[in-house]
Structures are given as structure tokens and as C-alpha cells.
Amino acid sequence: NAGVMQNPRHLVRRRGQEARLRCSPMKGHSHVYWYRQLPEEGLKFMVYLQKENIIDESGMPKERFSAEFPKEGPSILRIQQVVRGDSAAYFCASSSTTPGQGSGNTIYFGEGSWLTVV
Amino acid sequence: GENVEQHPSTLSVQEGDSAVIKCTYSDSASNYFPWYKQELGKRPQLIIDIRSNVGEKKDQRIAVTLNKTAKHFSLHITETQPEDSAVYFCAVLPSGTYKYIFGTGTRLKVLA
């Protein structure tokens, strides 16, 4: 049973370019979350998606960042016109149910995508 | 909103000694408290968790204790080994939400 799959693992972009990060949740999971981890810091919630729906994007910057989880295919976090401050590790996580409901509180993280903006 | 504080930020222990990391939270309605271990360049891995209706949980050398009244929970690692060296994050899931709030991490070094 494959875990949460993310790619690319490492991505280097020049300032002003676009970065696309992909995430395939664990088999049977329909809830996807993106977290960002700046160097030497904890993880910060960005966005929560279910298939074809953005449930909560309150942690995502209003400009340049967008996320989707189409009916077919992986979830994608897109960062347009990247700046140096976007350099971070972006972790995707998935769960089978919404945390907080019943016993389904556990989310499982992927290996992360490390974005470096030069 | 929920606020999570984690201490200490760094911790060095001799191999075989115990390590304790503590987190405090502010929202008394929070009901799920996982701990994650993150090695350099790797994903956070769930190592133990506790729910608000339980005071203590143990899994071999790792244990977590929860004090709901004082609003803090702690990770205890006994008989530490060099492979325990990593950054440990606590997290809190406020009741009725799906957003984990993470602590700032503790860098644990186990000295051989």
C-alpha cells in the first residue's frame, strides 16, 4: 500500500518562474492537505481539498498560490512568479476522513517537495 | 485561535538517558495530540498520539502524557539511542477543525 506520493522531491526555480508540486494521496484517501515548512520552523497549514473542491484555503497566500484536486489525477499546488521567500519544503498529507470526526484524526504525510528559488 | 508552544528547542542527552519534550496549548476543546519525528530531509512521521479522553499512552520506549487541566502534553523517550536523533514536533487538532497546529520543534541529539 503506497503512501502519499509527492513529486518532484526537489525543484529549483528562478525568481519569476512557476512551480508545480504534485501529490497523490494514499489509496482510499479522498482528503488532501498541503502544509509548508520554512527552514528551521514547524509546519503551517495552507489548504485542505477534497475531490474537485477546495474546502479551506485560509492558510494560503491570496496571490500567486493556487491548489486543485481534480476528479482524476493528483492534487497540484501551483506557485506563480516565485520569490526567494517561497523557498521551503511543501508537504502534502492525506486522510480517509475529515480529522475531528469519529476516530479518523490521523493524517499521513508525503516525503515533501523541496523548492529552492534562486 | 489555538496556540502551541514547544520546549525545549534543542535537547542533548547521553545515549541511554531519557528525553522529555513538552508542549502547551491554549484551546481547552482541542482533542487530539500527535507527535511527529522528522529526520533531516525527510517527512514528518507519526510516532505516537493521544486523544483527550486518555491521560497516558505508551509504545515501547516512547510515551505521551496529557494533562488536560493544565493544557500540556509531553513526549517521553526512554533508553535513548543515536537513531532517536531528529527533530520532534508536537501538534494539536482543535475540536471541530481539521487544521493541525504544530509546535516549533525540538532538535534532539543523542550523544553516543
CSV table of C-alpha atoms in Angstrom, one decimal:
chain,number,residue,atom,x,y,z
A,1,ASN,CA,0.0,0.0,0.0
A,2,ALA,CA,1.9,3.0,-1.3
A,3,GLY,CA,1.9,6.0,1.0
A,4,VAL,CA,1.4,9.6,0.0
A,5,MET,CA,3.4,10.3,-3.2
A,6,GLN,CA,4.8,13.7,-3.9
A,7,ASN,CA,6.9,14.9,-6.9
A,8,PRO,CA,9.2,16.4,-7.6
A,9,ARG,CA,11.2,15.9,-4.5
A,10,HIS,CA,13.4,18.8,-5.3
A,11,LEU,CA,12.7,21.7,-7.5
A,12,VAL,CA,14.9,24.7,-8.3
A,13,ARG,CA,13.2,27.7,-9.9
A,14,ARG,CA,14.5,31.2,-10.8
A,15,ARG,CA,12.6,34.2,-9.4
A,16,GLY,CA,9.5,34.8,-11.5
A,17,GLN,CA,9.1,31.2,-12.8
A,18,GLU,CA,6.3,28.9,-11.9
A,19,ALA,CA,6.5,25.9,-9.6
A,20,ARG,CA,4.0,23.0,-9.7
A,21,LEU,CA,4.0,20.4,-7.0
A,22,ARG,CA,2.0,17.2,-7.3
A,23,CYS,CA,0.6,15.0,-4.6
A,24,SER,CA,-1.2,11.6,-4.9
A,25,PRO,CA,-2.9,10.6,-1.7
A,26,MET,CA,-2.8,7.2,-0.1
A,27,LYS,CA,-5.1,4.7,-1.7
A,28,GLY,CA,-8.6,5.1,-0.4
A,29,HIS,CA,-8.0,8.7,0.9
A,30,SER,CA,-10.0,11.5,-0.5
A,31,HIS,CA,-8.9,14.3,1.8
A,32,VAL,CA,-5.7,16.2,0.9
A,33,TYR,CA,-3.9,18.9,2.8
A,34,TRP,CA,-0.9,21.0,2.0
A,35,TYR,CA,1.5,22.3,4.6
A,36,ARG,CA,4.5,24.5,4.2
A,37,GLN,CA,7.7,24.2,6.3
A,38,LEU,CA,10.1,27.1,6.2
A,39,PRO,CA,13.7,26.3,7.2
A,40,GLU,CA,14.1,25.6,10.9
A,41,GLU,CA,10.3,26.0,11.5
A,42,GLY,CA,7.3,23.9,12.1
A,43,LEU,CA,4.6,23.1,9.5
A,44,LYS,CA,2.0,25.6,8.7
A,45,PHE,CA,-1.4,24.7,7.2
A,46,MET,CA,-2.0,26.0,3.7
A,47,VAL,CA,-5.1,24.4,2.1
A,48,TYR,CA,-7.5,21.5,2.5
A,49,LEU,CA,-9.1,19.9,-0.5
A,50,GLN,CA,-11.4,17.1,-1.4
A,51,LYS,CA,-12.0,15.8,-4.9
A,52,GLU,CA,-12.9,18.8,-7.1
A,53,ASN,CA,-13.4,21.0,-4.0
A,54,ILE,CA,-11.3,23.4,-2.1
A,55,ILE,CA,-12.6,23.2,1.5
A,56,ASP,CA,-10.4,25.7,3.2
A,57,GLU,CA,-7.6,27.7,1.7
A,58,SER,CA,-7.2,30.1,4.6
A,59,GLY,CA,-3.6,29.3,5.1
A,60,MET,CA,-2.6,30.0,1.5
A,61,PRO,CA,-1.3,33.4,0.4
A,62,LYS,CA,-4.0,35.2,-1.6
A,63,GLU,CA,-1.7,35.9,-4.6
A,64,ARG,CA,0.4,33.6,-6.7
A,65,PHE,CA,-0.7,30.4,-4.9
A,66,SER,CA,-3.4,28.1,-6.0
A,67,ALA,CA,-4.3,24.5,-5.4
A,68,GLU,CA,-6.6,21.9,-7.0
A,69,PHE,CA,-7.6,18.3,-6.6
A,70,PRO,CA,-9.3,17.2,-9.8
A,71,LYS,CA,-11.6,14.3,-10.2
A,72,GLU,CA,-8.8,12.4,-12.0
A,73,GLY,CA,-5.1,12.7,-11.1
A,74,PRO,CA,-3.1,14.2,-8.3
A,75,SER,CA,-3.6,17.3,-6.3
A,76,ILE,CA,-1.5,20.2,-7.5
A,77,LEU,CA,-0.1,23.1,-5.6
A,78,ARG,CA,0.9,25.9,-8.0
A,79,ILE,CA,3.1,28.9,-7.2
A,80,GLN,CA,3.3,31.5,-9.8
A,81,GLN,CA,6.1,34.1,-10.1
A,82,VAL,CA,8.1,32.5,-7.3
A,83,VAL,CA,10.2,34.7,-5.0
A,84,ARG,CA,13.0,33.7,-2.7
A,85,GLY,CA,10.7,33.7,0.3
A,86,ASP,CA,8.8,30.8,-1.3
A,87,SER,CA,11.8,28.5,-0.7
A,88,ALA,CA,10.5,25.9,1.6
A,89,ALA,CA,9.5,22.3,2.0
A,90,TYR,CA,5.9,21.7,0.9
A,91,PHE,CA,4.3,18.6,2.4
A,92,CYS,CA,1.1,17.0,1.3
A,93,ALA,CA,-0.9,14.9,3.6
A,94,SER,CA,-4.0,12.8,3.2
A,95,SER,CA,-6.6,11.1,5.3
A,96,SER,CA,-9.6,8.8,4.9
A,97,THR,CA,-12.0,11.0,6.8
A,98,THR,CA,-12.1,14.6,8.0
A,99,PRO,CA,-10.0,14.9,11.1
A,100,GLY,CA,-12.1,15.6,14.1
A,101,GLN,CA,-14.9,13.3,13.0
A,102,GLY,CA,-15.0,10.0,14.8
A,103,SER,CA,-11.7,8.3,15.2
A,104,GLY,CA,-10.3,9.5,11.8
A,105,ASN,CA,-7.9,12.1,13.2
A,106,THR,CA,-4.7,10.8,11.7
A,107,ILE,CA,-3.2,12.3,8.6
A,108,TYR,CA,-0.2,10.8,6.7
A,109,PHE,CA,2.5,13.0,5.2
A,110,GLY,CA,4.3,12.5,1.9
A,111,GLU,CA,8.1,12.9,1.6
A,112,GLY,CA,7.7,16.5,0.7
A,113,SER,CA,8.8,18.7,-2.2
A,114,TRP,CA,11.8,21.0,-1.5
A,115,LEU,CA,11.5,24.2,-3.5
A,116,THR,CA,14.5,26.4,-3.9
A,117,VAL,CA,14.2,29.8,-5.6
A,118,VAL,CA,17.4,31.2,-6.9
B,1,GLY,CA,-7.2,30.5,17.8
B,2,GLU,CA,-5.1,27.7,19.1
B,3,ASN,CA,-1.5,28.4,20.1
B,4,VAL,CA,1.0,25.7,20.7
B,5,GLU,CA,4.3,26.2,22.4
B,6,GLN,CA,7.1,23.6,22.5
B,7,HIS,CA,10.1,23.4,24.7
B,8,PRO,CA,13.0,23.0,24.7
B,9,SER,CA,14.1,23.9,21.2
B,10,THR,CA,17.2,21.8,21.4
B,11,LEU,CA,18.0,18.9,23.7
B,12,SER,CA,21.2,16.9,24.1
B,13,VAL,CA,21.2,13.7,26.1
B,14,GLN,CA,23.6,10.8,26.6
B,15,GLU,CA,22.8,7.5,25.0
B,16,GLY,CA,20.7,5.5,27.4
B,17,ASP,CA,19.3,8.5,29.2
B,18,SER,CA,15.7,9.7,28.9
B,19,ALA,CA,14.4,12.7,27.0
B,20,VAL,CA,11.3,14.7,27.7
B,21,ILE,CA,9.7,17.3,25.4
B,22,LYS,CA,6.8,19.4,26.5
B,23,CYS,CA,4.1,21.2,24.6
B,24,THR,CA,1.4,23.6,25.9
B,25,TYR,CA,-1.7,24.6,24.1
B,26,SER,CA,-4.4,27.2,24.7
B,27,ASP,CA,-7.7,25.8,23.4
B,28,SER,CA,-9.2,23.5,26.1
B,29,ALA,CA,-11.5,22.0,23.4
B,30,SER,CA,-8.6,20.5,21.5
B,31,ASN,CA,-8.9,16.8,21.5
B,32,TYR,CA,-6.1,15.1,19.5
B,33,PHE,CA,-2.4,15.4,20.2
B,34,PRO,CA,0.1,13.6,17.9
B,35,TRP,CA,3.9,13.7,17.9
B,36,TYR,CA,6.0,13.6,14.8
B,37,LYS,CA,9.6,12.7,14.2
B,38,GLN,CA,11.4,14.3,11.3
B,39,GLU,CA,14.8,13.4,10.2
B,40,LEU,CA,16.8,15.7,8.0
B,41,GLY,CA,15.3,16.0,4.6
B,42,LYS,CA,12.5,13.5,5.4
B,43,ARG,CA,8.8,13.7,6.0
B,44,PRO,CA,7.3,14.1,9.5
B,45,GLN,CA,6.5,10.6,10.7
B,46,LEU,CA,3.8,10.0,13.3
B,47,ILE,CA,5.4,8.2,16.3
B,48,ILE,CA,2.6,8.3,18.9
B,49,ASP,CA,-0.6,10.1,19.5
B,50,ILE,CA,-3.1,10.6,22.3
B,51,ARG,CA,-6.7,11.6,22.5
B,52,SER,CA,-8.3,13.9,25.1
B,53,ASN,CA,-10.1,11.1,26.9
B,54,VAL,CA,-6.8,9.4,27.8
B,55,GLY,CA,-4.1,10.5,30.2
B,56,GLU,CA,-1.2,8.4,29.1
B,57,LYS,CA,-0.2,6.2,26.2
B,58,LYS,CA,2.9,4.1,25.8
B,59,ASP,CA,4.6,2.3,22.9
B,60,GLN,CA,7.8,0.5,23.8
B,61,ARG,CA,10.4,3.3,24.6
B,62,ILE,CA,8.0,6.1,23.8
B,63,ALA,CA,5.2,7.5,25.9
B,64,VAL,CA,3.0,10.5,25.8
B,65,THR,CA,1.2,12.1,28.8
B,66,LEU,CA,-1.6,14.5,28.7
B,67,ASN,CA,-2.7,16.9,31.4
B,68,LYS,CA,-6.0,18.5,30.2
B,69,THR,CA,-6.4,20.7,33.2
B,70,ALA,CA,-3.0,22.3,32.7
B,71,LYS,CA,-3.3,22.1,28.9
B,72,HIS,CA,0.0,20.4,28.3
B,73,PHE,CA,1.3,17.2,26.9
B,74,SER,CA,4.7,15.6,26.9
B,75,LEU,CA,6.7,13.2,24.9
B,76,HIS,CA,8.9,10.8,26.9
B,77,ILE,CA,11.7,8.7,25.2
B,78,THR,CA,13.5,6.3,27.5
B,79,GLU,CA,16.8,4.5,26.9
B,80,THR,CA,17.6,6.9,24.1
B,81,GLN,CA,19.7,5.7,21.1
B,82,PRO,CA,21.6,7.6,18.5
B,83,GLU,CA,18.9,6.8,15.9
B,84,ASP,CA,16.5,8.8,18.0
B,85,SER,CA,18.3,12.0,17.0
B,86,ALA,CA,15.9,14.0,14.9
B,87,VAL,CA,13.6,17.0,15.2
B,88,TYR,CA,10.4,16.2,17.1
B,89,PHE,CA,7.2,18.2,16.5
B,90,CYS,CA,4.1,18.2,18.7
B,91,ALA,CA,0.7,19.0,17.1
B,92,VAL,CA,-2.7,19.8,18.3
B,93,LEU,CA,-6.0,19.3,16.5
B,94,PRO,CA,-8.6,21.8,17.8
B,95,SER,CA,-12.0,20.4,18.2
B,96,GLY,CA,-14.2,20.7,15.2
B,97,THR,CA,-11.4,21.6,12.8
B,98,TYR,CA,-9.0,19.7,10.5
B,99,LYS,CA,-6.1,22.1,10.8
B,100,TYR,CA,-3.2,20.7,12.8
B,101,ILE,CA,-1.4,23.3,14.7
B,102,PHE,CA,2.3,22.4,15.0
B,103,GLY,CA,4.8,23.3,17.6
B,104,THR,CA,8.1,24.8,16.6
B,105,GLY,CA,10.1,21.6,17.0
B,106,THR,CA,12.8,20.2,19.3
B,107,ARG,CA,16.1,19.1,17.9
B,108,LEU,CA,17.1,16.1,19.9
B,109,LYS,CA,20.7,14.9,19.8
B,110,VAL,CA,21.6,11.6,21.4
B,111,LEU,CA,25.3,11.5,22.1
B,112,ALA,CA,27.0,8.1,21.9
